[in-house]
Short mmCIF file of C-alpha atoms in Angstrom, two decimals:
data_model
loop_
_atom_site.label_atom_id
_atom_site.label_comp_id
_atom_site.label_asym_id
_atom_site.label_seq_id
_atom_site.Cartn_x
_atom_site.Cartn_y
_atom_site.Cartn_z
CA UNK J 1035 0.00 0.00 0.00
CA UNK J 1036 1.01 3.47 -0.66
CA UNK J 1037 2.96 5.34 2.02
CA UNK J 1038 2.07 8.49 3.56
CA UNK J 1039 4.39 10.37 1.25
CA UNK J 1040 3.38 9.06 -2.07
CA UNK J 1041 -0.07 9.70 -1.18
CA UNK J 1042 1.13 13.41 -0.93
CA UNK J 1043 2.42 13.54 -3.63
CA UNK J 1044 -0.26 12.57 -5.93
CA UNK J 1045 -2.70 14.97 -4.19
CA UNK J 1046 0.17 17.78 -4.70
CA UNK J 1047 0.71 16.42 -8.48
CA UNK J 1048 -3.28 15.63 -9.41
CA UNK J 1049 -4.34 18.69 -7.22
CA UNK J 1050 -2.07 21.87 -7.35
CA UNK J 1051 -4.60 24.01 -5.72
CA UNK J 1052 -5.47 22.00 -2.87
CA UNK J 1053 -4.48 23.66 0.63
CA UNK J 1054 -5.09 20.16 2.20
CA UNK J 1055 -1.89 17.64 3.70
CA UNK J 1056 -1.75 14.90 4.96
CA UNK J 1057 -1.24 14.29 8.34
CA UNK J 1058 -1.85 10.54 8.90
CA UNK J 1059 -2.58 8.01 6.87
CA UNK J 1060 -3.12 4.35 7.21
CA UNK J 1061 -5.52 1.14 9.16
CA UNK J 1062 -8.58 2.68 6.86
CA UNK J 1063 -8.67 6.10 8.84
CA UNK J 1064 -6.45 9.58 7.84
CA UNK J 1065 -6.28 12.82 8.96
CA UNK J 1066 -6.15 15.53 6.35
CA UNK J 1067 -5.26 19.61 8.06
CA UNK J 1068 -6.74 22.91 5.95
CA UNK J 1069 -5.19 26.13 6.94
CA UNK J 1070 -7.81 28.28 7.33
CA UNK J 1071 -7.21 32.30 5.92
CA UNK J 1072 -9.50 35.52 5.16
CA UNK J 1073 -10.40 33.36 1.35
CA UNK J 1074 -12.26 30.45 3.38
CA UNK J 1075 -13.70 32.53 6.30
CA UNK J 1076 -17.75 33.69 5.65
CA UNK J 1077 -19.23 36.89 7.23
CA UNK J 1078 -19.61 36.64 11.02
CA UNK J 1079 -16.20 35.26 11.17
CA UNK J 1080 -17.01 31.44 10.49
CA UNK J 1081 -15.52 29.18 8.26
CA UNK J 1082 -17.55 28.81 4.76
CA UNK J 1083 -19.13 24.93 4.37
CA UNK J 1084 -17.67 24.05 0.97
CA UNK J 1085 -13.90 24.03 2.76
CA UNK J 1086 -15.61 21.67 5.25
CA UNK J 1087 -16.82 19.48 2.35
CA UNK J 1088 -13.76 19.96 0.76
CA UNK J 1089 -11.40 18.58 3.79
CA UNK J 1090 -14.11 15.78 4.07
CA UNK J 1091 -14.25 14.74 0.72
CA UNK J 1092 -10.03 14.80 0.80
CA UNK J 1093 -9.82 13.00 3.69
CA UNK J 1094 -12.12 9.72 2.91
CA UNK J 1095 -10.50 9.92 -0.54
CA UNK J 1096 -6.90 9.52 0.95
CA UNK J 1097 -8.15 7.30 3.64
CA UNK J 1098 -9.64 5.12 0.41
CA UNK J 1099 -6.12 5.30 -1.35
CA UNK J 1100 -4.37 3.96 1.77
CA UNK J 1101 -6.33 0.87 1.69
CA UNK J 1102 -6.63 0.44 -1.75
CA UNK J 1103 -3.62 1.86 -3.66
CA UNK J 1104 -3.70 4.65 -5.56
CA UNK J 1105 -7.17 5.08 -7.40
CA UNK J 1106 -7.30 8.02 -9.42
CA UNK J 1107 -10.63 7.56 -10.63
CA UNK J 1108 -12.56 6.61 -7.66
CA UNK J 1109 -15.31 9.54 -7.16
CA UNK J 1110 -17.58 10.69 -4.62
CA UNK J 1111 -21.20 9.66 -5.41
CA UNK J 1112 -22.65 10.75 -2.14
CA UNK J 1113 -21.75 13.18 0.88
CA UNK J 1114 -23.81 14.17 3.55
CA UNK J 1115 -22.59 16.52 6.22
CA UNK J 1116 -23.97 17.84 9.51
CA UNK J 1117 -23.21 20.90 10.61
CA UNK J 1118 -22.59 21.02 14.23
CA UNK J 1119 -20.98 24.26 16.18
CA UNK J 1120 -19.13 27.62 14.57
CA UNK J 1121 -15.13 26.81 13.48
CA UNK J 1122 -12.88 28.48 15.00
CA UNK J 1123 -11.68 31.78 12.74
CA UNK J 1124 -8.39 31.65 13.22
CA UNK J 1125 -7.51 27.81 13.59
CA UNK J 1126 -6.92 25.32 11.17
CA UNK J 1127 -9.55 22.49 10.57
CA UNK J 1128 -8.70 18.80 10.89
CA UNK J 1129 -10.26 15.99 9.15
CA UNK J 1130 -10.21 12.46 11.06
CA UNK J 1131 -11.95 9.91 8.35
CA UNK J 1132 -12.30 6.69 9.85
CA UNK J 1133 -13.33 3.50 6.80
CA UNK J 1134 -16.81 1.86 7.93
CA UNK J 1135 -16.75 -0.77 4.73
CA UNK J 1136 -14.73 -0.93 1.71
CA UNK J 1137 -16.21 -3.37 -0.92
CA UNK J 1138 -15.22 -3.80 -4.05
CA UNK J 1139 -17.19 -1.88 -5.79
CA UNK J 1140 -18.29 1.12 -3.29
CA UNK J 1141 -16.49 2.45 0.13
CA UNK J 1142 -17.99 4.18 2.39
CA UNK J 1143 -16.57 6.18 5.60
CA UNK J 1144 -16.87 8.64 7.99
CA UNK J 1145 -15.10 12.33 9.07
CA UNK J 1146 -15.41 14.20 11.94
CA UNK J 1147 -14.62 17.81 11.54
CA UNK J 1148 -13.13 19.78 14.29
CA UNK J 1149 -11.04 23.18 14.68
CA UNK J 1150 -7.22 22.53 15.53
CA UNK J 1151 -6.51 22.05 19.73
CA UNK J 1152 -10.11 21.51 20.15
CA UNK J 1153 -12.13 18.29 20.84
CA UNK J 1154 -15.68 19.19 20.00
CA UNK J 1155 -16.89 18.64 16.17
CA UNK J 1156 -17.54 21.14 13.76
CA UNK J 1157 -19.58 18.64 11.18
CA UNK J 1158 -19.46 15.27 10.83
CA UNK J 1159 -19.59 13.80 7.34
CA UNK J 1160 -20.20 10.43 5.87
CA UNK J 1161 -19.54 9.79 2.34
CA UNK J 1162 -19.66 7.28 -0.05
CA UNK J 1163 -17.19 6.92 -2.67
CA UNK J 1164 -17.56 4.40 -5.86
CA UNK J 1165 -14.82 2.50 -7.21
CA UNK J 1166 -14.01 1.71 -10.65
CA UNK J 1167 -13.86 -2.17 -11.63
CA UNK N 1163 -31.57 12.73 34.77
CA UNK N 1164 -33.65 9.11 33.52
CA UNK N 1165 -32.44 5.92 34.62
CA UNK N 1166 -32.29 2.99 31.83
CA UNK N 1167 -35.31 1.25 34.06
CA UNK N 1168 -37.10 4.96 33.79
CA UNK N 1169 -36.70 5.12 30.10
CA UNK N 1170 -37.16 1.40 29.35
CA UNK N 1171 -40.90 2.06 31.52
CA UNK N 1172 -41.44 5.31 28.79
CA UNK N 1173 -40.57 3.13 25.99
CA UNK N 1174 -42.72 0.14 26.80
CA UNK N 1175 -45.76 2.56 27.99
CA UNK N 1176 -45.66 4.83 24.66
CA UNK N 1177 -44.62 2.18 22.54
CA UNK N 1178 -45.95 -0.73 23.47
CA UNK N 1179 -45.35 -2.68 20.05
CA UNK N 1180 -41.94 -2.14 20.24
CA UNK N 1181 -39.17 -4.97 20.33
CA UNK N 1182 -36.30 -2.82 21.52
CA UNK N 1183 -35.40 -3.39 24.94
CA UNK N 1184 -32.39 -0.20 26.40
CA UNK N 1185 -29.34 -2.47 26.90
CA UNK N 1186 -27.26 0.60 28.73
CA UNK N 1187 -28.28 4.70 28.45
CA UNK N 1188 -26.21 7.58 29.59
CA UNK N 1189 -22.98 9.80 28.67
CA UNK N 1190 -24.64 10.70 25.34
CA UNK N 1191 -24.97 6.97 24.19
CA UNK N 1192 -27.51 3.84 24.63
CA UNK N 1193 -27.38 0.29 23.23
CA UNK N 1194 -30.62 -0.95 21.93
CA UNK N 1195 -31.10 -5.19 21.21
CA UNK N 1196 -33.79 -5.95 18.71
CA UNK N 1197 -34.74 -9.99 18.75
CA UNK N 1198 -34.65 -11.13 15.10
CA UNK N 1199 -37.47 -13.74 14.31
CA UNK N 1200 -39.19 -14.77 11.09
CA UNK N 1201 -40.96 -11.42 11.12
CA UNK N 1202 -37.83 -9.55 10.61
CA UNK N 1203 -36.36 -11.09 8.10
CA UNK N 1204 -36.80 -11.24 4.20
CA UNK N 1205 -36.66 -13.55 1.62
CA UNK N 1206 -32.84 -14.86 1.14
CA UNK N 1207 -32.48 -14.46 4.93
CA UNK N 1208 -31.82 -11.18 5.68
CA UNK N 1209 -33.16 -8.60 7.91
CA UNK N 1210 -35.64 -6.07 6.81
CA UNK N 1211 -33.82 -2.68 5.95
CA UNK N 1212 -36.59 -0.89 8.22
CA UNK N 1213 -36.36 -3.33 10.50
CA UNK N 1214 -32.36 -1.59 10.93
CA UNK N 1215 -33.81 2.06 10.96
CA UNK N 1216 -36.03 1.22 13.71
CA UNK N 1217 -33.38 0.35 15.92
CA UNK N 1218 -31.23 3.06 15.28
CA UNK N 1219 -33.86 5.21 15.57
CA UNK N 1220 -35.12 3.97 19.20
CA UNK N 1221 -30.85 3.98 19.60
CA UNK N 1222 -31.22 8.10 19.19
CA UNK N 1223 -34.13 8.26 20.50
CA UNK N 1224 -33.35 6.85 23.56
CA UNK N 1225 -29.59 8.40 23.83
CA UNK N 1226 -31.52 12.00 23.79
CA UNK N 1227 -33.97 11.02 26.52
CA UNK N 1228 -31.11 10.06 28.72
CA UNK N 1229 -29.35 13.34 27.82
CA UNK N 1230 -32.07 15.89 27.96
CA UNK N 1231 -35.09 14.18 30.30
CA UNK N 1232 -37.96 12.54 28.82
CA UNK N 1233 -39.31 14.42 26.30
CA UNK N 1234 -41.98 12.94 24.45
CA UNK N 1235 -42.90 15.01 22.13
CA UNK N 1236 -38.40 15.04 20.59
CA UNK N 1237 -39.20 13.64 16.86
CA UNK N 1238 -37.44 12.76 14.09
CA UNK N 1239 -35.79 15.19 11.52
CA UNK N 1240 -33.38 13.44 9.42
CA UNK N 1241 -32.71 9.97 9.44
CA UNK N 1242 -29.82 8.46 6.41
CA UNK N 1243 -28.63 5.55 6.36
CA UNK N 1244 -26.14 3.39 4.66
CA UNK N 1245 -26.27 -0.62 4.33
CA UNK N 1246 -23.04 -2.25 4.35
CA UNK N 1247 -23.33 -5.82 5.03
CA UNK N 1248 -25.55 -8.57 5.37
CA UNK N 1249 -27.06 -8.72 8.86
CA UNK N 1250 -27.01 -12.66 10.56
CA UNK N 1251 -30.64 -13.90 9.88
CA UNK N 1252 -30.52 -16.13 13.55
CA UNK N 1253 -28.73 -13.33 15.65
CA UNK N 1254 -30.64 -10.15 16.96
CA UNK N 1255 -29.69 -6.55 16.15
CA UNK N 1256 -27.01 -4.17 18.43
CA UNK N 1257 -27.73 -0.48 17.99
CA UNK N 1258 -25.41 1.79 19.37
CA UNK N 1259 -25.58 5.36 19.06
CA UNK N 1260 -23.21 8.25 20.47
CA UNK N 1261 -25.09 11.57 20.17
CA UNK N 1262 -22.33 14.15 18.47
CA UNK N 1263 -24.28 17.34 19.32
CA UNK N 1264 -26.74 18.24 21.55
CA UNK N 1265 -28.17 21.62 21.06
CA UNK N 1266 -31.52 23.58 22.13
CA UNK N 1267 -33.31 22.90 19.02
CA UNK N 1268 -32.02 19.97 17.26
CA UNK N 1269 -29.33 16.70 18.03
CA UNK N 1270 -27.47 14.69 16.08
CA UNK N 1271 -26.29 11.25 16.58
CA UNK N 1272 -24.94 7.82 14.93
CA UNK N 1273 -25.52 4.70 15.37
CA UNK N 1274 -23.62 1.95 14.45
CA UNK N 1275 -25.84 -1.69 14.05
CA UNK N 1276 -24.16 -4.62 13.96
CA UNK N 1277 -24.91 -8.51 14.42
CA UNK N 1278 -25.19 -9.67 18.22
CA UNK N 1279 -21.54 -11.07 18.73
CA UNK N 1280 -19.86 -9.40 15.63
CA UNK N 1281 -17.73 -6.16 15.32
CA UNK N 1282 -18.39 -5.30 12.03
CA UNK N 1283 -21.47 -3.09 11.23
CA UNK N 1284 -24.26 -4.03 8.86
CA UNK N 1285 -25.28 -0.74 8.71
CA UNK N 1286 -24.62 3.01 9.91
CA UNK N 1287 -26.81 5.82 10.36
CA UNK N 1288 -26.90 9.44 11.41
CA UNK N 1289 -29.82 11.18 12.81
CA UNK N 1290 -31.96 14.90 13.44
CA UNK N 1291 -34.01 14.88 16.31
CA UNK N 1292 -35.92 18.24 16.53
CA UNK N 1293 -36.59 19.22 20.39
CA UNK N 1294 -39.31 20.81 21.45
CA UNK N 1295 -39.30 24.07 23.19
CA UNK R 537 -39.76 -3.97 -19.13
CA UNK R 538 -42.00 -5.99 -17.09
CA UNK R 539 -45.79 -4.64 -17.02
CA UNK R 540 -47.08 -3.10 -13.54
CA UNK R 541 -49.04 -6.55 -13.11
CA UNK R 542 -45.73 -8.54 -13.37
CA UNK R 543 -43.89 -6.38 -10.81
CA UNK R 544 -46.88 -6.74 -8.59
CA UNK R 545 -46.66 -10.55 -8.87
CA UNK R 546 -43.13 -10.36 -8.11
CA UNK R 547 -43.47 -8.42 -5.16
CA UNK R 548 -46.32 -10.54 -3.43
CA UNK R 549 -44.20 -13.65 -4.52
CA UNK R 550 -40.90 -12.42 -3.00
CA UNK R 551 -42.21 -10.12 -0.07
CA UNK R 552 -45.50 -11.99 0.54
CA UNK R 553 -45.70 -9.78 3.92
CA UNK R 554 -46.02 -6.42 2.04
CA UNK R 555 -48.49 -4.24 2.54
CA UNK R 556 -47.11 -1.86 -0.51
CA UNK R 557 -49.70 -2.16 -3.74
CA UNK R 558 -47.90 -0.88 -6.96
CA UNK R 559 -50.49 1.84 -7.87
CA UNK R 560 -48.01 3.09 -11.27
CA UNK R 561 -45.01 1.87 -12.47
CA UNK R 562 -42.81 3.21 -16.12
CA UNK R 563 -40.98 5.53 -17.40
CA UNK R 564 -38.46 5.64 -14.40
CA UNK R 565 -41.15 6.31 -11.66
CA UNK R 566 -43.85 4.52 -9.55
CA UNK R 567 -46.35 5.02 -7.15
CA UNK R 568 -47.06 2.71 -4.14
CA UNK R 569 -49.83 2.71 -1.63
CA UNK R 570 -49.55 1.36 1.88
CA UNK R 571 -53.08 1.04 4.11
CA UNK R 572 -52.89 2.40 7.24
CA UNK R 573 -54.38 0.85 10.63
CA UNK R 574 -53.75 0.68 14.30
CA UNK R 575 -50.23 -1.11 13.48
CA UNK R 576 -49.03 1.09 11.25
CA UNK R 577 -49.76 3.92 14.02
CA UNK R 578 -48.00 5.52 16.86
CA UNK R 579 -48.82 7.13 20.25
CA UNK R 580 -50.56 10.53 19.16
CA UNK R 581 -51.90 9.05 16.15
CA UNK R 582 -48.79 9.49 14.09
CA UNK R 583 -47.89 7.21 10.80
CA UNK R 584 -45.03 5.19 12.32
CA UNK R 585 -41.51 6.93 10.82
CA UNK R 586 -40.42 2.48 9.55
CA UNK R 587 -43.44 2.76 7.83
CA UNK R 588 -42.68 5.65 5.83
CA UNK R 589 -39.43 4.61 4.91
CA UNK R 590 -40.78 1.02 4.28
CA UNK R 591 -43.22 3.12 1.28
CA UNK R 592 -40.10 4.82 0.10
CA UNK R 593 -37.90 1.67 -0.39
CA UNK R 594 -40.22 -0.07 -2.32
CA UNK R 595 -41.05 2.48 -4.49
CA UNK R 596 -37.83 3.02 -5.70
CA UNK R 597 -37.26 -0.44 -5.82
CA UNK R 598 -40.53 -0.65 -8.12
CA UNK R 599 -39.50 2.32 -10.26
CA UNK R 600 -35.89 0.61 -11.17
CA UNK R 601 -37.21 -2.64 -11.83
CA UNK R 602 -39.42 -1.15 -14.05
CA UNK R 603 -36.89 0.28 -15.48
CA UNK R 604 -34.02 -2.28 -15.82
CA UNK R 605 -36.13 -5.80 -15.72
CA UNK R 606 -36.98 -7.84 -12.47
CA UNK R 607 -33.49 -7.87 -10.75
CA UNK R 608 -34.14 -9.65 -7.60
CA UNK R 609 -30.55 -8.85 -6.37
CA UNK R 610 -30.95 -4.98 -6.23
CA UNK R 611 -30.26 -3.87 -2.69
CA UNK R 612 -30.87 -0.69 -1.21
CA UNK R 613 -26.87 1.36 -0.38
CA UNK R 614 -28.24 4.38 1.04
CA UNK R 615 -31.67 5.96 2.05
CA UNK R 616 -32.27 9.39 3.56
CA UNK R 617 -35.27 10.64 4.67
CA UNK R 618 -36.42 13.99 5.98
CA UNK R 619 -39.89 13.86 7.72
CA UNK R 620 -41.78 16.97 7.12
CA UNK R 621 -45.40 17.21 8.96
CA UNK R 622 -47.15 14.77 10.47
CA UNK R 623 -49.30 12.38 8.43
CA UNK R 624 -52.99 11.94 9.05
CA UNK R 625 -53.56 8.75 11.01
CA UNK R 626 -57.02 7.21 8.69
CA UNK R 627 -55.00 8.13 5.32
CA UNK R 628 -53.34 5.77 3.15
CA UNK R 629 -49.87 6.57 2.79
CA UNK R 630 -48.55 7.25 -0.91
CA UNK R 631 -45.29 7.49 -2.15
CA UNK R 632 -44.43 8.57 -5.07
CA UNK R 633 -40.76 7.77 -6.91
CA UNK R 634 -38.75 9.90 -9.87
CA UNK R 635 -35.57 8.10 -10.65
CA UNK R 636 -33.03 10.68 -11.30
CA UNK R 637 -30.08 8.63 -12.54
CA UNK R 638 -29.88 4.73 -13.75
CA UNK R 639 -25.96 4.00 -14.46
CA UNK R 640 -24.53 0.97 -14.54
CA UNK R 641 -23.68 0.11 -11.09
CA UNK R 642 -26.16 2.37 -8.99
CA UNK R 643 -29.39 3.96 -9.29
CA UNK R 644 -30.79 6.79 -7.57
CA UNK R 645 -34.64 8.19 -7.24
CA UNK R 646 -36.08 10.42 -4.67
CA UNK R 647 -39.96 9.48 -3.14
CA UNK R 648 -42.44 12.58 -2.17
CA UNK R 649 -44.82 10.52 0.14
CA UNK R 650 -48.07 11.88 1.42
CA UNK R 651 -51.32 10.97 2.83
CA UNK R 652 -53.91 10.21 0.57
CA UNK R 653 -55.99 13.13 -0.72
CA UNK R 654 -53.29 15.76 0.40
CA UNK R 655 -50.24 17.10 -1.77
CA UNK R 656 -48.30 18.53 1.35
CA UNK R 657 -45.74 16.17 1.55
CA UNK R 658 -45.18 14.37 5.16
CA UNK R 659 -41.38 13.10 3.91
CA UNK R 660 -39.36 13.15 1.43
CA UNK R 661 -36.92 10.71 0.67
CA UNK R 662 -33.67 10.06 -1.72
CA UNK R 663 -32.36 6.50 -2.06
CA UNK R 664 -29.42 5.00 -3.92
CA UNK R 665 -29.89 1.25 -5.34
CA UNK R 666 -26.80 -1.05 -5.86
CA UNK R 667 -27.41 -2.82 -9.13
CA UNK R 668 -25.79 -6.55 -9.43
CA UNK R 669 -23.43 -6.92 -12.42
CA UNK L 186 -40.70 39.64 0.68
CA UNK L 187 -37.60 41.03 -0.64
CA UNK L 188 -37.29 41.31 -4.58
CA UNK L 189 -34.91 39.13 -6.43
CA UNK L 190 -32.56 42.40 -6.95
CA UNK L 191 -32.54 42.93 -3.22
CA UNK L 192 -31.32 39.73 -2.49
CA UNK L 193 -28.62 39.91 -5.18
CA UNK L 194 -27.90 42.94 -3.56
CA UNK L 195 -27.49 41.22 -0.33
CA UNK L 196 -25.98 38.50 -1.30
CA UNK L 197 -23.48 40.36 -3.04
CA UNK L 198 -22.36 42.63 0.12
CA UNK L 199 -22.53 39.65 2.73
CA UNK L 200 -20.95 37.12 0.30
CA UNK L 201 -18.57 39.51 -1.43
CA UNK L 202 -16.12 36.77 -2.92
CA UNK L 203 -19.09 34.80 -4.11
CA UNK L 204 -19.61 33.54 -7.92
CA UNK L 205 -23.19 33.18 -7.83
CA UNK L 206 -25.69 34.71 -9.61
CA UNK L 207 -29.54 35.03 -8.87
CA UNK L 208 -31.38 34.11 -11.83
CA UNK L 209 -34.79 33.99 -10.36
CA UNK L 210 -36.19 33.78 -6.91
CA UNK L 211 -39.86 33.65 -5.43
CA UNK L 212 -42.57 30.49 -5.03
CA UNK L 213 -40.66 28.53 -2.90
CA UNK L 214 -38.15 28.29 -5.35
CA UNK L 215 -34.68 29.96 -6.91
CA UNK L 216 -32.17 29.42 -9.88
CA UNK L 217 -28.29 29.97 -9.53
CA UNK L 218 -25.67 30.58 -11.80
CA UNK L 219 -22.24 30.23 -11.62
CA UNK L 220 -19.46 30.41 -13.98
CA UNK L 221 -17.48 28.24 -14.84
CA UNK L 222 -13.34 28.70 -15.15
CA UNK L 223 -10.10 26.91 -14.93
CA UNK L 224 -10.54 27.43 -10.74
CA UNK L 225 -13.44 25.48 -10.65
CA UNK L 226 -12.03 22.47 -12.36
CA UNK L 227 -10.30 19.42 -11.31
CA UNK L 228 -7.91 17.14 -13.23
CA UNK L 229 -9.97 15.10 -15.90
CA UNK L 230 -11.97 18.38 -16.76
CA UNK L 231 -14.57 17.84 -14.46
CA UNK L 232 -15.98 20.48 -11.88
CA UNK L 233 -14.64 19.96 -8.05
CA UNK L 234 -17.98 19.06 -6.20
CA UNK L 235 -17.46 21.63 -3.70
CA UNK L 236 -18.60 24.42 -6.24
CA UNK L 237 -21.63 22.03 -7.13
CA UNK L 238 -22.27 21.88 -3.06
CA UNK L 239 -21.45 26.07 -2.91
CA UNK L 240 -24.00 26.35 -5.83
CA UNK L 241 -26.84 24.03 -4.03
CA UNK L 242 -26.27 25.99 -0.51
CA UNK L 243 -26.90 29.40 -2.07
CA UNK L 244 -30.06 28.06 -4.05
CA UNK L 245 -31.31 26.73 -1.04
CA UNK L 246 -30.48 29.92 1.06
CA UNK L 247 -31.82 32.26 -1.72
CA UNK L 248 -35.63 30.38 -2.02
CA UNK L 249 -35.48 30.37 1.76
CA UNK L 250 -35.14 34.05 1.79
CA UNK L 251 -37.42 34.80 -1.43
CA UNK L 252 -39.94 33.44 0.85
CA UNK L 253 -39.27 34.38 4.87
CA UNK L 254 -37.58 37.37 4.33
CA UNK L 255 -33.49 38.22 4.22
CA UNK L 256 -32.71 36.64 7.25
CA UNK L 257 -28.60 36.57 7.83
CA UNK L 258 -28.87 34.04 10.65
CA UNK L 259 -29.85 31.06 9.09
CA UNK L 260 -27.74 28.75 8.86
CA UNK L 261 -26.87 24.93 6.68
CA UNK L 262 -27.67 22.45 9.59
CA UNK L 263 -27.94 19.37 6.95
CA UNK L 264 -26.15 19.18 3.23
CA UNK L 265 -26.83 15.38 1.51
CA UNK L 266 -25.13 15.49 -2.17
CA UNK L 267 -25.57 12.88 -4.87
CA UNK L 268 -23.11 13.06 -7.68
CA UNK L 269 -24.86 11.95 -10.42
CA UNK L 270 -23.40 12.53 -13.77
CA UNK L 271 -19.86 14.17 -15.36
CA UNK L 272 -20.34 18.03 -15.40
CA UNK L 273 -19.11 19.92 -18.68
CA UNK L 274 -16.27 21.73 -18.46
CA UNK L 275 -17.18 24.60 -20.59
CA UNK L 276 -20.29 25.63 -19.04
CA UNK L 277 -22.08 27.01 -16.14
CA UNK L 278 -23.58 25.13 -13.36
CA UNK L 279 -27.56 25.57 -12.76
CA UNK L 280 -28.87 25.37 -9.60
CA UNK L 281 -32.41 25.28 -9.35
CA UNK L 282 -34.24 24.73 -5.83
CA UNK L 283 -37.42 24.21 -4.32
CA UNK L 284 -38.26 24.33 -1.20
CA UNK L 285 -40.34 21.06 0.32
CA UNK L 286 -41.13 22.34 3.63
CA UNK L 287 -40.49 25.90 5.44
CA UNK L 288 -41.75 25.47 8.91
CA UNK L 289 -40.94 27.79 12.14
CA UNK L 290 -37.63 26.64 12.69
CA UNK L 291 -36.22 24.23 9.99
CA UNK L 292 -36.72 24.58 6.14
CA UNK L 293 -35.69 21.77 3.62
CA UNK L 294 -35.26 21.75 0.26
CA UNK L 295 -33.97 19.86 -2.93
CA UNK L 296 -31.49 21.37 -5.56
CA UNK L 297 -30.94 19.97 -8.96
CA UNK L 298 -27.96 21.13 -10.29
CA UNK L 299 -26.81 20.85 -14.27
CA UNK L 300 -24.85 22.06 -16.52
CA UNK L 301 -26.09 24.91 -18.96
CA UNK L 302 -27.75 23.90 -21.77
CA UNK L 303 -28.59 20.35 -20.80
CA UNK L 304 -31.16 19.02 -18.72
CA UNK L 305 -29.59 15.97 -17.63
CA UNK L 306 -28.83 16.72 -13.62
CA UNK L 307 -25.37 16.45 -11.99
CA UNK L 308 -25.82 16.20 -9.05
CA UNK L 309 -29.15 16.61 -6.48
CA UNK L 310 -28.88 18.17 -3.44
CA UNK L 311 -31.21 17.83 -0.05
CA UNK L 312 -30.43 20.65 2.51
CA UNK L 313 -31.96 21.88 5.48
CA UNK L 314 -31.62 25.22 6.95
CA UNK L 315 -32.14 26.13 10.45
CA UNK L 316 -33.89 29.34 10.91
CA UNK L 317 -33.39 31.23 14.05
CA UNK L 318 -36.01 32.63 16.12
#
């Protein structure tokens, strides 16, 4: 299976603009960090949703490519996320994706969303992601 | 706060066609059996997909009561849920939810149902309740 | 495709505990109707929330066999329901499926269901079917 | 209740960086635009589903204020994507919404989202909004 570092690298190579790394990666879980600045904050000081989605959607992807090798066209088909208390402004979010089945042909796992040094979730997301045969 | 032998009493009083019986409540989580029998089950031997939802949803149910009181009148906002395996036709149904936010208005939980005596889930859900004010 | 009357046989042959009647089925949709009596009811006279989803899952099962052939092996990946008002307690219950995408592998629909005689709907649902290769 | 050029006008002081357009609003119901550019795309020349979610969120918050009135505090509490089909590359995203329910507190809603020019949908989007008091 792919280490931690070539998984970085073919987010970095497939997606230039992402802002997400890869903190952990492995045992069908990962943990993906998003710097958070003044282009993903909303009015009121909150983080916008699509850079939650976004982290999500990275982090069951990479958690996916741990367990199965590098996949490049495995794609979302569904993602449903909860929002649960305002983000911190001014602290990075982590994404914690934990694998709840991985079949052949669809995976499907789980990511709780919280603001750096704190415990409490932000959202929690499960997703489902299809894999090509 | 409810005991488990308060909110067992609610349960069987309010719904007295129920099969769930509250195998442990409190901290923000319950475990909830559900006896499997030919009624449950569908043709090939597997257990009814609603069958699962009704469990996890007496799982959230039940979590909330412990958390906030009994509160009859807490219902049902969002319920999704993803099938993953194929439940044991001769074993009953675990539900066990950990609410992941408790607010004034609404809570949100998941519950993870398995097979009585396995660890891995035949299905996962997350759930709304909307609380009355 | 298989006629309505074909899917109806195949549905009391296979589920011969169903209380679902296929009302419609064709051109990627289908309408089921589920009786309601003191079973199907909850404490203050409330359709019970299985039952709903119970409407929903066969109707999109309906609608996709009617749209791919009788494919006993179809099994439901995800369902997510919102419930939206409550549904009168002496109405049928009828749910009503659009399929929005048929691939290869999975299928997706939504289901409006209501209580007969009223277009407000009481939930509204959006499934995803795994199709068998 | 506020025009459809007052809520672009709000929309476009509150969400300054936003690349949504309001293309009609009123009935329970809006259509967004938004452009599509070499920002919005990801490798394989498809567009990243975090715009499709962005586009979905402001449909849904747009009909919610066409009908209650421009109301800054509500807020995404639920956001369940289905990815349905390739989007172009070369052309905007349509978001059109309606709303299914807009009670005191919650409102939910379903978004189809497609690419200009085609009627085939994307993706479809259930959200609900909580609506503060």
């Amino acid at each position: 299976m792919p280490t931690q570092a070539e998984i970085a690298r073919f987010l970095a190579a497939e997606f230039p603009q992402t802002k997400c790394t890869v903190e952990a990666v492995g045992n069908q879980a990962s943990t993906i960090r998003h710097e958070i600045g003044i282009e993903e904050l909303r009015p009121g000081g909150t983080v916008a949703g699509p850079v939650l989605m976004t982290v999500a959607d990275v982090a069951l992807y990479v958690a996916l490519l741990g367990e199965i090798g590098i996949v490049p066209l495995a794609v979302t088909s569904n993602l449903s996320i909860n929002f649960l208390r305002k983000p911190a402004a001014d602290k990075a979010i982590i994404g914690r994706c934990k694998l709840i089945k991985v079949g052949r042909s669809l995976a499907v796992g789980e990511v709780s969303l919280s603001s750096e040094g704190s415990d409490a979730p932000v959202a929690h997301v499960v997703g489902t992601y299809a894999i090509p045969r």
